[in-house]
Amino acid sequence: MRKPIVAGNWKMHNTVQESIALAKYIKDGIAGTEKTEIVLAPPFTALYSVSAVIKDTKISLASQNIFYEDKGAYTGEVAPGMIKDAGCTYAIIGHSERRKYFYERDEDVNLKVKKALATGLTPIVCVGETEEERVKDVTEFVVGVQVKKALFEINSLNNIVIAYEPVWAIGTGKVATPMEAEEVHRFIRGVLSEMYGSASTDIRILYGGSVTPENVGELIDMEDIDGALVGGASLKPDTFLGIIRKVSEKK
Ligand code: PGA
């Protein structure tokens, strides 16, 4: 059984006080959702404060990025050990916004995944095709390469989560249909099965891109979709709680 995850990626939103308030609201509203794992990814500046709010709850903390060195002269970067020290157990890696605006390559993603694992953080590795790539019908090729390169030289799928996020669906209100998403999730599981054999049946693969309480039910009904990575809707407390509840009812 793969326990579903609903993760909220707050991106570059919320002050420390706003983050504390949002985390408290979520914490107070999750009764009855025991079947679902919840992960919050506030901005770096609020990680430590939010970790205090969610202490002794089932909510986990994630960073939205990490660097792949332990320490050193890397102005502006944050080491995995620092993230862990601030209370994180997860790290989102290779989000399409990092790839697009900060030129993260698959090689960087791979170094970050390796370092996250070595530090005891669970990476949430993001992959996904652009609209142009989907139109050209190269989605599987693109996503396959991203998955293989992200996991290069990684021996086990233990403590790894994948997020399939079609770039054209992120922040656009244009969600993938459940079948479109399921097809890619199944494809990813197939790629992982070639690489890791039967271990691929246990890895959780989340869908991300314009997830709402209205569309998450159909998505989560799909066999290979194990939860959601939520951006915009995770900033609205009742909407995010609505997504968590829907997933808990379904899986
Ligand atoms: P969105 O973002 O839910 O706002 O589309 C998803 C993501 O970027 O993880």
mmCIF file of C-alpha atoms and ligand atoms in Angstrom:
data_model
loop_
_atom_site.group_PDB
_atom_site.id
_atom_site.type_symbol
_atom_site.label_atom_id
_atom_site.label_comp_id
_atom_site.label_asym_id
_atom_site.label_seq_id
_atom_site.Cartn_x
_atom_site.Cartn_y
_atom_site.Cartn_z
ATOM 1 C CA MET A 1 0.000 0.000 0.000
ATOM 2 C CA ARG A 2 1.304 3.410 -0.948
ATOM 3 C CA LYS A 3 0.238 6.030 1.574
ATOM 4 C CA PRO A 4 -0.983 9.100 -0.317
ATOM 5 C CA ILE A 5 0.773 12.422 0.107
ATOM 6 C CA VAL A 6 -0.631 15.906 -0.300
ATOM 7 C CA ALA A 7 2.199 18.440 -0.396
ATOM 8 C CA GLY A 8 1.764 22.202 -0.441
ATOM 9 C CA ASN A 9 4.431 24.178 -2.261
ATOM 10 C CA TRP A 10 4.041 27.749 -1.088
ATOM 11 C CA LYS A 11 6.685 29.011 -3.532
ATOM 12 C CA MET A 12 7.801 32.616 -2.887
ATOM 13 C CA HIS A 13 4.791 33.527 -0.760
ATOM 14 C CA ASN A 14 4.151 34.297 2.908
ATOM 15 C CA THR A 15 6.077 36.136 5.577
ATOM 16 C CA VAL A 16 7.081 34.307 8.740
ATOM 17 C CA GLN A 17 3.877 35.403 10.490
ATOM 18 C CA GLU A 18 1.689 34.477 7.532
ATOM 19 C CA SER A 19 3.387 31.099 7.305
ATOM 20 C CA ILE A 20 2.822 30.398 10.992
ATOM 21 C CA ALA A 21 -0.854 31.353 10.669
ATOM 22 C CA LEU A 22 -1.368 29.155 7.598
ATOM 23 C CA ALA A 23 0.396 26.176 9.189
ATOM 24 C CA LYS A 24 -1.696 26.548 12.360
ATOM 25 C CA TYR A 25 -4.895 26.620 10.351
ATOM 26 C CA ILE A 26 -3.920 23.461 8.492
ATOM 27 C CA LYS A 27 -2.866 21.746 11.702
ATOM 28 C CA ASP A 28 -6.205 22.536 13.321
ATOM 29 C CA GLY A 29 -8.200 21.299 10.338
ATOM 30 C CA ILE A 30 -6.780 17.867 9.567
ATOM 31 C CA ALA A 31 -8.806 15.693 11.934
ATOM 32 C CA GLY A 32 -10.122 12.668 10.054
ATOM 33 C CA THR A 33 -7.424 12.685 7.388
ATOM 34 C CA GLU A 34 -5.172 10.068 8.993
ATOM 35 C CA LYS A 35 -4.849 8.095 5.766
ATOM 36 C CA THR A 36 -3.004 10.932 4.063
ATOM 37 C CA GLU A 37 0.479 12.216 4.659
ATOM 38 C CA ILE A 38 0.734 16.011 4.602
ATOM 39 C CA VAL A 39 3.836 17.977 3.656
ATOM 40 C CA LEU A 40 4.239 21.755 3.780
ATOM 41 C CA ALA A 41 6.955 23.566 1.835
ATOM 42 C CA PRO A 42 7.168 27.174 3.049
ATOM 43 C CA PRO A 43 9.910 29.540 1.889
ATOM 44 C CA PHE A 44 13.326 29.074 3.566
ATOM 45 C CA THR A 45 12.780 32.019 5.889
ATOM 46 C CA ALA A 46 9.750 30.398 7.505
ATOM 47 C CA LEU A 47 10.944 26.785 7.775
ATOM 48 C CA TYR A 48 12.092 26.942 11.353
ATOM 49 C CA SER A 49 9.025 28.790 12.598
ATOM 50 C CA VAL A 50 6.655 26.420 10.816
ATOM 51 C CA SER A 51 8.556 23.415 12.187
ATOM 52 C CA ALA A 52 7.672 24.610 15.697
ATOM 53 C CA VAL A 53 3.975 24.849 14.747
ATOM 54 C CA ILE A 54 3.775 21.327 13.326
ATOM 55 C CA LYS A 55 5.939 19.649 15.957
ATOM 56 C CA ASP A 56 4.317 16.440 17.263
ATOM 57 C CA THR A 57 1.756 16.370 14.450
ATOM 58 C CA LYS A 58 1.680 14.176 11.366
ATOM 59 C CA ILE A 59 2.547 17.132 9.141
ATOM 60 C CA SER A 60 6.031 17.062 7.625
ATOM 61 C CA LEU A 61 8.170 19.924 6.457
ATOM 62 C CA ALA A 62 9.902 20.317 3.084
ATOM 63 C CA SER A 63 12.241 22.853 1.578
ATOM 64 C CA GLN A 64 11.546 23.991 -1.983
ATOM 65 C CA ASN A 65 15.158 23.467 -3.011
ATOM 66 C CA ILE A 66 18.574 22.529 -1.609
ATOM 67 C CA PHE A 67 22.172 22.879 -2.707
ATOM 68 C CA TYR A 68 24.339 19.822 -3.285
ATOM 69 C CA GLU A 69 27.281 20.721 -1.053
ATOM 70 C CA ASP A 70 27.458 20.402 2.734
ATOM 71 C CA LYS A 71 29.022 23.795 3.338
ATOM 72 C CA GLY A 72 31.368 26.330 1.792
ATOM 73 C CA ALA A 73 31.613 29.560 -0.118
ATOM 74 C CA TYR A 74 28.346 29.321 -2.048
ATOM 75 C CA THR A 75 26.738 32.666 -1.439
ATOM 76 C CA GLY A 76 22.979 32.470 -1.361
ATOM 77 C CA GLU A 77 22.689 28.687 -1.242
ATOM 78 C CA VAL A 78 21.309 26.541 1.578
ATOM 79 C CA ALA A 79 22.847 23.181 2.489
ATOM 80 C CA PRO A 80 20.771 20.040 3.045
ATOM 81 C CA GLY A 81 22.086 19.763 6.610
ATOM 82 C CA MET A 82 20.768 23.258 7.314
ATOM 83 C CA ILE A 83 17.380 22.307 5.938
ATOM 84 C CA LYS A 84 17.310 19.263 8.149
ATOM 85 C CA ASP A 85 18.415 21.317 11.125
ATOM 86 C CA ALA A 86 15.466 23.663 10.486
ATOM 87 C CA GLY A 87 13.080 20.706 10.809
ATOM 88 C CA CYS A 88 12.685 19.376 7.265
ATOM 89 C CA THR A 89 12.399 15.727 6.364
ATOM 90 C CA TYR A 90 11.607 16.358 2.689
ATOM 91 C CA ALA A 91 13.146 18.517 -0.042
ATOM 92 C CA ILE A 92 11.480 19.396 -3.343
ATOM 93 C CA ILE A 93 14.118 19.031 -6.053
ATOM 94 C CA GLY A 94 14.113 19.990 -9.721
ATOM 95 C CA HIS A 95 10.832 21.912 -9.758
ATOM 96 C CA SER A 96 10.172 23.227 -13.260
ATOM 97 C CA GLU A 97 10.470 26.809 -12.015
ATOM 98 C CA ARG A 98 14.002 26.003 -10.802
ATOM 99 C CA ARG A 99 14.776 24.457 -14.162
ATOM 100 C CA LYS A 100 13.309 27.396 -16.090
ATOM 101 C CA TYR A 101 14.396 30.460 -14.112
ATOM 102 C CA PHE A 102 17.567 29.153 -12.465
ATOM 103 C CA TYR A 103 18.812 26.901 -15.246
ATOM 104 C CA GLU A 104 18.891 23.759 -13.184
ATOM 105 C CA ARG A 105 19.960 20.853 -15.338
ATOM 106 C CA ASP A 106 19.231 17.165 -14.867
ATOM 107 C CA GLU A 107 22.839 16.812 -13.649
ATOM 108 C CA ASP A 108 22.182 19.356 -10.865
ATOM 109 C CA VAL A 109 18.977 17.581 -9.954
ATOM 110 C CA ASN A 110 20.903 14.310 -9.684
ATOM 111 C CA LEU A 111 23.572 15.849 -7.407
ATOM 112 C CA LYS A 112 20.854 17.328 -5.209
ATOM 113 C CA VAL A 113 18.941 14.051 -4.994
ATOM 114 C CA LYS A 114 22.122 12.224 -3.988
ATOM 115 C CA LYS A 115 22.958 14.804 -1.351
ATOM 116 C CA ALA A 116 19.421 14.867 0.011
ATOM 117 C CA LEU A 117 19.496 11.084 0.452
ATOM 118 C CA ALA A 118 22.942 11.193 2.037
ATOM 119 C CA THR A 119 21.655 13.795 4.490
ATOM 120 C CA GLY A 120 18.575 11.781 5.401
ATOM 121 C CA LEU A 121 16.082 13.970 3.541
ATOM 122 C CA THR A 122 13.442 12.476 1.258
ATOM 123 C CA PRO A 123 13.645 14.154 -2.142
ATOM 124 C CA ILE A 124 10.440 14.965 -4.012
ATOM 125 C CA VAL A 125 11.863 14.867 -7.522
ATOM 126 C CA CYS A 126 9.900 16.894 -10.062
ATOM 127 C CA VAL A 127 9.681 15.983 -13.726
ATOM 128 C CA GLY A 128 7.388 17.066 -16.523
ATOM 129 C CA GLU A 129 7.147 18.131 -20.145
ATOM 130 C CA THR A 130 6.447 21.574 -21.581
ATOM 131 C CA GLU A 131 3.433 22.312 -23.733
ATOM 132 C CA GLU A 132 5.617 22.325 -26.837
ATOM 133 C CA GLU A 133 6.996 18.907 -25.970
ATOM 134 C CA ARG A 134 3.509 17.498 -25.438
ATOM 135 C CA VAL A 135 2.342 18.878 -28.773
ATOM 136 C CA LYS A 136 5.377 17.297 -30.447
ATOM 137 C CA ASP A 137 4.429 14.018 -28.801
ATOM 138 C CA VAL A 138 7.753 13.608 -27.004
ATOM 139 C CA THR A 139 6.357 13.621 -23.448
ATOM 140 C CA GLU A 140 7.489 10.090 -22.646
ATOM 141 C CA PHE A 141 10.923 10.646 -24.073
ATOM 142 C CA VAL A 142 11.418 13.886 -22.102
ATOM 143 C CA VAL A 143 10.050 12.545 -18.828
ATOM 144 C CA GLY A 144 11.952 9.264 -19.221
ATOM 145 C CA VAL A 145 15.250 11.123 -19.632
ATOM 146 C CA GLN A 146 14.491 13.373 -16.655
ATOM 147 C CA VAL A 147 13.720 10.381 -14.424
ATOM 148 C CA LYS A 148 16.781 8.393 -15.502
ATOM 149 C CA LYS A 149 19.141 11.340 -15.150
ATOM 150 C CA ALA A 150 17.707 12.430 -11.797
ATOM 151 C CA LEU A 151 18.279 8.927 -10.430
ATOM 152 C CA PHE A 152 21.645 8.272 -12.085
ATOM 153 C CA GLU A 153 23.860 6.139 -9.793
ATOM 154 C CA ILE A 154 21.164 5.899 -7.147
ATOM 155 C CA ASN A 155 20.848 2.285 -6.054
ATOM 156 C CA SER A 156 17.522 2.221 -4.304
ATOM 157 C CA LEU A 157 14.147 3.903 -4.521
ATOM 158 C CA ASN A 158 13.824 3.925 -0.735
ATOM 159 C CA ASN A 159 12.903 7.375 0.531
ATOM 160 C CA ILE A 160 12.329 8.887 -2.881
ATOM 161 C CA VAL A 161 9.099 10.503 -4.081
ATOM 162 C CA ILE A 162 8.518 11.556 -7.689
ATOM 163 C CA ALA A 163 6.208 14.371 -8.733
ATOM 164 C CA TYR A 164 4.935 14.436 -12.294
ATOM 165 C CA GLU A 165 4.144 18.049 -13.068
ATOM 166 C CA PRO A 166 3.399 18.891 -16.683
ATOM 167 C CA VAL A 167 4.834 22.386 -17.078
ATOM 168 C CA TRP A 168 1.779 23.536 -19.065
ATOM 169 C CA ALA A 169 -0.456 22.688 -16.112
ATOM 170 C CA ILE A 170 1.497 24.579 -13.441
ATOM 171 C CA GLY A 171 -0.216 27.747 -12.314
ATOM 172 C CA THR A 172 -2.306 27.858 -15.478
ATOM 173 C CA GLY A 173 -5.616 26.406 -14.315
ATOM 174 C CA LYS A 174 -5.161 23.860 -17.117
ATOM 175 C CA VAL A 175 -5.103 20.544 -15.273
ATOM 176 C CA ALA A 176 -4.137 17.320 -17.042
ATOM 177 C CA THR A 177 -7.081 14.987 -17.470
ATOM 178 C CA PRO A 178 -6.969 11.991 -15.142
ATOM 179 C CA MET A 179 -6.135 9.744 -18.118
ATOM 180 C CA GLU A 180 -3.383 12.040 -19.414
ATOM 181 C CA ALA A 181 -1.826 12.104 -15.962
ATOM 182 C CA GLU A 182 -2.284 8.365 -15.367
ATOM 183 C CA GLU A 183 -0.614 7.501 -18.664
ATOM 184 C CA VAL A 184 2.543 9.375 -17.677
ATOM 185 C CA HIS A 185 2.487 8.041 -14.112
ATOM 186 C CA ARG A 186 2.241 4.500 -15.470
ATOM 187 C CA PHE A 187 5.040 5.243 -17.912
ATOM 188 C CA ILE A 188 7.251 6.541 -15.073
ATOM 189 C CA ARG A 189 6.535 3.423 -13.014
ATOM 190 C CA GLY A 190 7.530 1.371 -16.051
ATOM 191 C CA VAL A 191 10.835 3.231 -16.371
ATOM 192 C CA LEU A 192 11.479 2.680 -12.662
ATOM 193 C CA SER A 193 10.579 -0.963 -12.988
ATOM 194 C CA GLU A 194 13.269 -1.377 -15.673
ATOM 195 C CA MET A 195 15.767 0.347 -13.389
ATOM 196 C CA TYR A 196 14.816 -1.100 -10.006
ATOM 197 C CA GLY A 197 12.569 -4.102 -10.590
ATOM 198 C CA SER A 198 9.735 -4.729 -8.176
ATOM 199 C CA ALA A 199 10.752 -1.837 -5.879
ATOM 200 C CA SER A 200 8.999 0.413 -8.372
ATOM 201 C CA THR A 201 5.614 -0.744 -7.151
ATOM 202 C CA ASP A 202 6.182 0.962 -3.781
ATOM 203 C CA ILE A 203 7.382 4.390 -4.882
ATOM 204 C CA ARG A 204 4.893 7.202 -4.586
ATOM 205 C CA ILE A 205 4.316 9.330 -7.665
ATOM 206 C CA LEU A 206 2.425 12.578 -7.109
ATOM 207 C CA TYR A 207 0.614 14.641 -9.708
ATOM 208 C CA GLY A 208 1.103 18.418 -9.744
ATOM 209 C CA GLY A 209 -0.352 21.209 -11.854
ATOM 210 C CA SER A 210 -3.502 23.208 -11.105
ATOM 211 C CA VAL A 211 -4.813 20.717 -8.532
ATOM 212 C CA THR A 212 -8.006 21.839 -6.770
ATOM 213 C CA PRO A 213 -10.538 20.173 -4.447
ATOM 214 C CA GLU A 214 -12.776 19.872 -7.514
ATOM 215 C CA ASN A 215 -10.367 17.930 -9.720
ATOM 216 C CA VAL A 216 -8.266 15.989 -7.201
ATOM 217 C CA GLY A 217 -10.896 13.275 -6.658
ATOM 218 C CA GLU A 218 -10.747 12.004 -10.240
ATOM 219 C CA LEU A 219 -6.972 12.239 -10.337
ATOM 220 C CA ILE A 220 -6.479 10.293 -7.138
ATOM 221 C CA ASP A 221 -8.854 7.601 -8.386
ATOM 222 C CA MET A 222 -6.194 6.641 -10.927
ATOM 223 C CA GLU A 223 -4.173 3.583 -10.038
ATOM 224 C CA ASP A 224 -0.703 5.099 -10.341
ATOM 225 C CA ILE A 225 -1.420 8.540 -8.847
ATOM 226 C CA ASP A 226 -0.444 8.577 -5.185
ATOM 227 C CA GLY A 227 -1.186 12.153 -4.210
ATOM 228 C CA ALA A 228 -0.718 15.757 -5.223
ATOM 229 C CA LEU A 229 1.901 18.471 -5.199
ATOM 230 C CA VAL A 230 -0.164 21.628 -4.879
ATOM 231 C CA GLY A 231 0.973 25.171 -5.609
ATOM 232 C CA GLY A 232 -1.565 27.984 -5.779
ATOM 233 C CA ALA A 233 -4.349 26.108 -3.984
ATOM 234 C CA SER A 234 -2.057 25.338 -1.024
ATOM 235 C CA LEU A 235 -1.996 29.034 -0.107
ATOM 236 C CA LYS A 236 -5.736 29.051 0.533
ATOM 237 C CA PRO A 237 -6.256 27.222 3.807
ATOM 238 C CA ASP A 238 -9.755 25.848 3.228
ATOM 239 C CA THR A 239 -8.994 24.900 -0.354
ATOM 240 C CA PHE A 240 -5.869 23.019 0.692
ATOM 241 C CA LEU A 241 -7.774 21.271 3.469
ATOM 242 C CA GLY A 242 -10.441 20.384 0.902
ATOM 243 C CA ILE A 243 -7.800 18.655 -1.233
ATOM 244 C CA ILE A 244 -6.432 16.742 1.765
ATOM 245 C CA ARG A 245 -9.928 15.595 2.751
ATOM 246 C CA LYS A 246 -10.786 14.495 -0.758
ATOM 247 C CA VAL A 247 -7.606 12.413 -1.013
ATOM 248 C CA SER A 248 -8.267 10.854 2.411
ATOM 249 C CA GLU A 249 -11.787 9.872 1.412
ATOM 250 C CA LYS A 250 -10.650 8.281 -1.804
ATOM 251 C CA LYS A 251 -7.465 6.354 -1.175
HETATM 252 P P1 PGA B 1 -0.016 24.915 -9.158
HETATM 253 O O1 PGA B 1 1.526 24.585 -8.920
HETATM 254 O O2 PGA B 1 -0.800 23.980 -8.258
HETATM 255 O O3 PGA B 1 -0.175 26.350 -8.775
HETATM 256 O O4 PGA B 1 -0.311 24.659 -10.579
HETATM 257 C C1 PGA B 1 1.975 23.276 -8.763
HETATM 258 C C2 PGA B 1 3.451 23.263 -8.501
HETATM 259 O O5 PGA B 1 4.172 24.119 -9.029
HETATM 260 O O6 PGA B 1 3.951 22.403 -7.750
#
